[in-house]
Amino acid sequence: QVQLVESGGGSVQAGASLRLSCAASGRSVSRYAMGWFRQAPGKEREFVARIMPIMPSYGRTYYAESVKGRFTLSRDSAENTVYLQMNSLKPEDTAVYYCAAAELWGHIDYWGQGTQVTVSS
């Protein structure tokens, strides 16, 4: 069993930066693809970014078009943590951000509880 705990959310002005963290416990997630989704009020949950395991996928990253070039996802296997660096935040980035872990991307095995990000104009 894996527990995911997000942190780092908050309220910022447009153009600011935030770094979200997702700390995993219970077992190593080094072999899991880790990702972030977000859900804005009245909208469905949407994919933001994912990072593949270092082995065998070299830690490849994938991003939604809406965040490409602004968000960077990284993982620290030693700390069993992934980080989502969010720069140039926009009001449309406002949402609850959820961390996810999947042995095979396409089926999420574990979800975090979510962390709120609010960006004001």
Short mmCIF file of N, CA and C in Angstrom, two decimals:
data_model
loop_
_atom_site.label_atom_id
_atom_site.label_comp_id
_atom_site.label_asym_id
_atom_site.label_seq_id
_atom_site.Cartn_x
_atom_site.Cartn_y
_atom_site.Cartn_z
N GLN A 1 0.85 -1.20 0.00
CA GLN A 1 0.00 0.00 0.00
C GLN A 1 0.88 1.25 0.00
N VAL A 2 0.47 2.24 -0.76
CA VAL A 2 1.21 3.49 -0.86
C VAL A 2 0.31 4.63 -0.41
N GLN A 3 0.87 5.51 0.41
CA GLN A 3 0.17 6.73 0.79
C GLN A 3 0.88 7.90 0.13
N LEU A 4 0.10 8.80 -0.44
CA LEU A 4 0.63 9.98 -1.10
C LEU A 4 0.14 11.21 -0.37
N VAL A 5 1.06 12.10 -0.02
CA VAL A 5 0.69 13.32 0.68
C VAL A 5 1.24 14.51 -0.08
N GLU A 6 0.34 15.36 -0.55
CA GLU A 6 0.75 16.55 -1.27
C GLU A 6 0.94 17.72 -0.33
N SER A 7 1.78 18.64 -0.73
CA SER A 7 1.98 19.88 0.02
C SER A 7 2.48 20.95 -0.95
N GLY A 8 2.44 22.20 -0.49
CA GLY A 8 2.99 23.28 -1.28
C GLY A 8 1.97 24.16 -1.97
N GLY A 9 0.70 23.80 -1.86
CA GLY A 9 -0.31 24.63 -2.48
C GLY A 9 -0.45 25.96 -1.75
N GLY A 10 -1.22 26.86 -2.34
CA GLY A 10 -1.43 28.15 -1.71
C GLY A 10 -2.11 29.12 -2.65
N SER A 11 -2.17 30.36 -2.23
CA SER A 11 -2.78 31.44 -3.01
C SER A 11 -1.70 32.40 -3.45
N VAL A 12 -1.63 32.65 -4.75
CA VAL A 12 -0.61 33.54 -5.30
C VAL A 12 -1.23 34.43 -6.37
N GLN A 13 -0.46 35.43 -6.77
CA GLN A 13 -0.84 36.30 -7.86
C GLN A 13 -0.40 35.69 -9.18
N ALA A 14 -1.07 36.07 -10.23
CA ALA A 14 -0.69 35.62 -11.57
C ALA A 14 0.77 35.99 -11.84
N GLY A 15 1.48 35.05 -12.45
CA GLY A 15 2.89 35.26 -12.74
C GLY A 15 3.83 34.70 -11.70
N ALA A 16 3.28 34.35 -10.54
CA ALA A 16 4.10 33.80 -9.46
C ALA A 16 4.41 32.33 -9.69
N SER A 17 5.18 31.78 -8.77
CA SER A 17 5.57 30.37 -8.84
C SER A 17 5.18 29.65 -7.56
N LEU A 18 4.96 28.36 -7.69
CA LEU A 18 4.74 27.48 -6.55
C LEU A 18 5.42 26.15 -6.85
N ARG A 19 5.83 25.46 -5.81
CA ARG A 19 6.34 24.11 -5.99
C ARG A 19 5.52 23.16 -5.13
N LEU A 20 4.88 22.23 -5.81
CA LEU A 20 4.12 21.20 -5.11
C LEU A 20 5.02 19.99 -4.87
N SER A 21 4.81 19.38 -3.73
CA SER A 21 5.53 18.15 -3.40
C SER A 21 4.52 17.03 -3.18
N CYS A 22 4.94 15.84 -3.52
CA CYS A 22 4.13 14.65 -3.26
C CYS A 22 5.06 13.63 -2.63
N ALA A 23 4.87 13.40 -1.34
CA ALA A 23 5.70 12.46 -0.61
C ALA A 23 4.98 11.12 -0.51
N ALA A 24 5.66 10.08 -0.92
CA ALA A 24 5.09 8.74 -0.87
C ALA A 24 5.63 7.99 0.34
N SER A 25 4.78 7.20 0.94
CA SER A 25 5.20 6.36 2.05
C SER A 25 4.53 5.00 1.93
N GLY A 26 5.05 4.05 2.65
CA GLY A 26 4.49 2.70 2.61
C GLY A 26 5.35 1.75 1.80
N ARG A 27 5.84 2.22 0.69
CA ARG A 27 6.75 1.45 -0.14
C ARG A 27 7.41 2.40 -1.13
N SER A 28 8.48 1.94 -1.74
CA SER A 28 9.16 2.77 -2.73
C SER A 28 8.28 2.91 -3.97
N VAL A 29 8.28 4.10 -4.53
CA VAL A 29 7.53 4.34 -5.77
C VAL A 29 8.48 4.49 -6.95
N SER A 30 9.71 4.01 -6.78
CA SER A 30 10.69 4.19 -7.85
C SER A 30 10.26 3.49 -9.14
N ARG A 31 9.46 2.45 -9.02
CA ARG A 31 9.01 1.74 -10.22
C ARG A 31 7.65 2.21 -10.71
N TYR A 32 7.12 3.22 -10.05
CA TYR A 32 5.81 3.74 -10.44
C TYR A 32 5.97 4.97 -11.33
N ALA A 33 5.08 5.12 -12.27
CA ALA A 33 4.90 6.41 -12.92
C ALA A 33 4.16 7.30 -11.92
N MET A 34 4.65 8.52 -11.79
CA MET A 34 4.03 9.46 -10.85
C MET A 34 3.49 10.64 -11.64
N GLY A 35 2.37 11.14 -11.22
CA GLY A 35 1.80 12.23 -11.98
C GLY A 35 0.97 13.18 -11.15
N TRP A 36 0.53 14.22 -11.81
CA TRP A 36 -0.35 15.21 -11.20
C TRP A 36 -1.57 15.41 -12.10
N PHE A 37 -2.69 15.52 -11.44
CA PHE A 37 -3.94 15.89 -12.08
C PHE A 37 -4.47 17.11 -11.33
N ARG A 38 -5.42 17.78 -11.93
CA ARG A 38 -6.06 18.91 -11.24
C ARG A 38 -7.53 18.94 -11.57
N GLN A 39 -8.27 19.51 -10.64
CA GLN A 39 -9.71 19.64 -10.83
C GLN A 39 -10.16 21.02 -10.37
N ALA A 40 -10.67 21.78 -11.31
CA ALA A 40 -11.20 23.11 -11.02
C ALA A 40 -12.68 22.97 -10.68
N PRO A 41 -13.24 23.95 -9.97
CA PRO A 41 -14.66 23.88 -9.61
C PRO A 41 -15.54 23.73 -10.83
N GLY A 42 -16.43 22.75 -10.79
CA GLY A 42 -17.37 22.53 -11.87
C GLY A 42 -16.78 21.84 -13.09
N LYS A 43 -15.52 21.44 -13.00
CA LYS A 43 -14.88 20.78 -14.14
C LYS A 43 -14.42 19.39 -13.76
N GLU A 44 -14.14 18.59 -14.78
CA GLU A 44 -13.64 17.26 -14.54
C GLU A 44 -12.15 17.30 -14.22
N ARG A 45 -11.70 16.26 -13.55
CA ARG A 45 -10.28 16.15 -13.25
C ARG A 45 -9.52 15.99 -14.56
N GLU A 46 -8.40 16.71 -14.68
CA GLU A 46 -7.63 16.65 -15.91
C GLU A 46 -6.16 16.37 -15.63
N PHE A 47 -5.53 15.74 -16.58
CA PHE A 47 -4.11 15.41 -16.50
C PHE A 47 -3.28 16.69 -16.59
N VAL A 48 -2.23 16.75 -15.78
CA VAL A 48 -1.31 17.87 -15.81
C VAL A 48 0.08 17.42 -16.29
N ALA A 49 0.63 16.41 -15.62
CA ALA A 49 1.99 15.97 -15.96
C ALA A 49 2.22 14.59 -15.38
N ARG A 50 3.16 13.87 -15.98
CA ARG A 50 3.58 12.61 -15.39
C ARG A 50 5.07 12.41 -15.64
N ILE A 51 5.67 11.60 -14.78
CA ILE A 51 7.07 11.27 -14.93
C ILE A 51 7.20 9.76 -14.79
N MET A 52 7.91 9.17 -15.71
CA MET A 52 8.04 7.71 -15.74
C MET A 52 9.16 7.27 -14.80
N PRO A 53 9.22 5.99 -14.48
CA PRO A 53 10.33 5.50 -13.64
C PRO A 53 11.67 5.73 -14.34
N ILE A 54 12.71 5.90 -13.52
CA ILE A 54 14.06 6.06 -14.08
C ILE A 54 14.42 4.82 -14.89
N MET A 55 14.11 3.66 -14.34
CA MET A 55 14.33 2.42 -15.06
C MET A 55 12.99 1.75 -15.28
N PRO A 56 12.63 1.42 -16.50
CA PRO A 56 13.46 1.49 -17.71
C PRO A 56 13.18 2.70 -18.58
N SER A 57 12.43 3.66 -18.07
CA SER A 57 11.91 4.74 -18.93
C SER A 57 12.66 6.05 -18.79
N TYR A 58 13.81 6.02 -18.11
CA TYR A 58 14.70 7.19 -18.06
C TYR A 58 14.05 8.42 -17.43
N GLY A 59 12.98 8.22 -16.70
CA GLY A 59 12.35 9.38 -16.06
C GLY A 59 11.73 10.35 -17.04
N ARG A 60 11.29 9.85 -18.18
CA ARG A 60 10.67 10.73 -19.17
C ARG A 60 9.48 11.46 -18.57
N THR A 61 9.30 12.68 -19.03
CA THR A 61 8.18 13.50 -18.56
C THR A 61 7.23 13.84 -19.70
N TYR A 62 5.99 13.98 -19.35
CA TYR A 62 4.95 14.34 -20.29
C TYR A 62 4.08 15.41 -19.64
N TYR A 63 3.65 16.36 -20.44
CA TYR A 63 2.88 17.48 -19.90
C TYR A 63 1.65 17.75 -20.75
N ALA A 64 0.63 18.25 -20.10
CA ALA A 64 -0.52 18.77 -20.82
C ALA A 64 -0.09 20.02 -21.58
N GLU A 65 -0.70 20.25 -22.72
CA GLU A 65 -0.33 21.41 -23.54
C GLU A 65 -0.49 22.71 -22.76
N SER A 66 -1.46 22.76 -21.90
CA SER A 66 -1.76 24.00 -21.18
C SER A 66 -0.66 24.39 -20.19
N VAL A 67 0.20 23.44 -19.81
CA VAL A 67 1.23 23.75 -18.82
C VAL A 67 2.63 23.59 -19.38
N LYS A 68 2.73 23.09 -20.59
CA LYS A 68 4.05 22.85 -21.18
C LYS A 68 4.85 24.15 -21.24
N GLY A 69 6.10 24.07 -20.82
CA GLY A 69 6.96 25.25 -20.80
C GLY A 69 6.86 26.06 -19.52
N ARG A 70 5.85 25.79 -18.72
CA ARG A 70 5.70 26.53 -17.45
C ARG A 70 5.89 25.62 -16.24
N PHE A 71 5.48 24.37 -16.35
CA PHE A 71 5.57 23.42 -15.24
C PHE A 71 6.69 22.43 -15.52
N THR A 72 7.36 22.03 -14.45
CA THR A 72 8.41 21.03 -14.55
C THR A 72 8.23 19.99 -13.46
N LEU A 73 8.20 18.74 -13.87
CA LEU A 73 8.01 17.64 -12.93
C LEU A 73 9.33 16.90 -12.75
N SER A 74 9.67 16.61 -11.52
CA SER A 74 10.90 15.88 -11.24
C SER A 74 10.64 14.88 -10.12
N ARG A 75 11.56 13.94 -9.98
CA ARG A 75 11.39 12.95 -8.91
C ARG A 75 12.72 12.73 -8.21
N ASP A 76 12.61 12.50 -6.92
CA ASP A 76 13.77 12.20 -6.09
C ASP A 76 13.54 10.81 -5.50
N SER A 77 14.19 9.83 -6.09
CA SER A 77 13.95 8.45 -5.65
C SER A 77 14.40 8.24 -4.22
N ALA A 78 15.50 8.90 -3.83
CA ALA A 78 16.00 8.72 -2.47
C ALA A 78 14.98 9.20 -1.45
N GLU A 79 14.27 10.26 -1.78
CA GLU A 79 13.29 10.81 -0.86
C GLU A 79 11.88 10.29 -1.12
N ASN A 80 11.75 9.47 -2.18
CA ASN A 80 10.43 8.93 -2.52
C ASN A 80 9.41 10.05 -2.72
N THR A 81 9.87 11.09 -3.41
CA THR A 81 9.06 12.31 -3.55
C THR A 81 9.12 12.80 -4.99
N VAL A 82 8.03 13.36 -5.44
CA VAL A 82 8.02 14.05 -6.72
C VAL A 82 7.68 15.51 -6.49
N TYR A 83 8.19 16.35 -7.38
CA TYR A 83 8.01 17.78 -7.25
C TYR A 83 7.43 18.35 -8.54
N LEU A 84 6.48 19.23 -8.42
CA LEU A 84 5.92 19.92 -9.57
C LEU A 84 6.22 21.41 -9.39
N GLN A 85 7.20 21.89 -10.16
CA GLN A 85 7.53 23.30 -10.14
C GLN A 85 6.62 24.01 -11.13
N MET A 86 5.87 24.97 -10.63
CA MET A 86 4.89 25.69 -11.45
C MET A 86 5.30 27.15 -11.53
N ASN A 87 5.65 27.58 -12.71
CA ASN A 87 6.05 28.97 -12.94
C ASN A 87 5.02 29.68 -13.80
N SER A 88 5.10 30.99 -13.80
CA SER A 88 4.21 31.81 -14.62
C SER A 88 2.75 31.38 -14.46
N LEU A 89 2.33 31.26 -13.23
CA LEU A 89 0.99 30.77 -12.96
C LEU A 89 -0.07 31.72 -13.49
N LYS A 90 -1.17 31.13 -13.94
CA LYS A 90 -2.27 31.88 -14.51
C LYS A 90 -3.53 31.61 -13.68
N PRO A 91 -4.51 32.49 -13.73
CA PRO A 91 -5.76 32.22 -13.00
C PRO A 91 -6.40 30.90 -13.41
N GLU A 92 -6.24 30.51 -14.65
CA GLU A 92 -6.83 29.24 -15.10
C GLU A 92 -6.12 28.02 -14.54
N ASP A 93 -5.01 28.22 -13.84
CA ASP A 93 -4.35 27.11 -13.15
C ASP A 93 -4.99 26.83 -11.79
N THR A 94 -5.92 27.66 -11.40
CA THR A 94 -6.59 27.47 -10.11
C THR A 94 -7.34 26.14 -10.09
N ALA A 95 -7.04 25.32 -9.10
CA ALA A 95 -7.64 23.99 -9.01
C ALA A 95 -7.12 23.29 -7.77
N VAL A 96 -7.73 22.17 -7.46
CA VAL A 96 -7.14 21.25 -6.49
C VAL A 96 -6.23 20.32 -7.28
N TYR A 97 -5.00 20.21 -6.84
CA TYR A 97 -4.01 19.39 -7.52
C TYR A 97 -3.83 18.07 -6.77
N TYR A 98 -3.91 16.98 -7.53
CA TYR A 98 -3.83 15.65 -6.95
C TYR A 98 -2.60 14.92 -7.48
N CYS A 99 -1.89 14.29 -6.58
CA CYS A 99 -0.78 13.44 -6.96
C CYS A 99 -1.31 12.03 -7.21
N ALA A 100 -0.68 11.33 -8.14
CA ALA A 100 -1.12 9.99 -8.49
C ALA A 100 0.07 9.09 -8.74
N ALA A 101 -0.11 7.81 -8.47
CA ALA A 101 0.93 6.81 -8.73
C ALA A 101 0.31 5.65 -9.48
N ALA A 102 1.05 5.17 -10.47
CA ALA A 102 0.54 4.07 -11.29
C ALA A 102 1.68 3.15 -11.69
N GLU A 103 1.45 1.85 -11.51
CA GLU A 103 2.44 0.90 -12.02
C GLU A 103 2.42 0.90 -13.54
N LEU A 104 1.25 1.01 -14.10
CA LEU A 104 1.08 1.13 -15.54
C LEU A 104 0.21 2.34 -15.79
N TRP A 105 0.77 3.34 -16.46
CA TRP A 105 0.00 4.56 -16.67
C TRP A 105 -1.24 4.23 -17.49
N GLY A 106 -2.36 4.76 -17.06
CA GLY A 106 -3.64 4.42 -17.66
C GLY A 106 -4.56 3.85 -16.59
N HIS A 107 -3.93 3.35 -15.54
CA HIS A 107 -4.70 2.89 -14.39
C HIS A 107 -4.00 3.40 -13.14
N ILE A 108 -4.63 4.38 -12.49
CA ILE A 108 -4.04 4.97 -11.29
C ILE A 108 -4.27 4.05 -10.12
N ASP A 109 -3.18 3.70 -9.45
CA ASP A 109 -3.28 2.81 -8.30
C ASP A 109 -3.53 3.57 -7.00
N TYR A 110 -2.92 4.76 -6.89
CA TYR A 110 -3.02 5.52 -5.65
C TYR A 110 -3.21 7.01 -5.97
N TRP A 111 -4.01 7.66 -5.13
CA TRP A 111 -4.25 9.10 -5.22
C TRP A 111 -3.89 9.75 -3.89
N GLY A 112 -3.41 11.00 -3.99
CA GLY A 112 -3.28 11.80 -2.79
C GLY A 112 -4.59 12.49 -2.47
N GLN A 113 -4.58 13.25 -1.39
CA GLN A 113 -5.82 13.89 -0.94
C GLN A 113 -6.06 15.23 -1.62
N GLY A 114 -5.04 15.76 -2.27
CA GLY A 114 -5.19 17.02 -3.01
C GLY A 114 -4.68 18.22 -2.24
N THR A 115 -4.22 19.21 -2.98
CA THR A 115 -3.79 20.47 -2.39
C THR A 115 -4.29 21.61 -3.27
N GLN A 116 -4.81 22.64 -2.65
CA GLN A 116 -5.46 23.74 -3.37
C GLN A 116 -4.41 24.73 -3.88
N VAL A 117 -4.56 25.10 -5.14
CA VAL A 117 -3.78 26.17 -5.74
C VAL A 117 -4.75 27.22 -6.26
N THR A 118 -4.57 28.43 -5.80
CA THR A 118 -5.43 29.53 -6.23
C THR A 118 -4.55 30.63 -6.79
N VAL A 119 -4.85 31.03 -8.03
CA VAL A 119 -4.08 32.08 -8.69
C VAL A 119 -5.03 33.22 -9.01
N SER A 120 -4.74 34.39 -8.48
CA SER A 120 -5.60 35.55 -8.71
C SER A 120 -4.94 36.49 -9.72
N SER A 121 -5.80 37.19 -10.43
CA SER A 121 -5.30 38.09 -11.48
C SER A 121 -5.00 39.47 -10.92
#
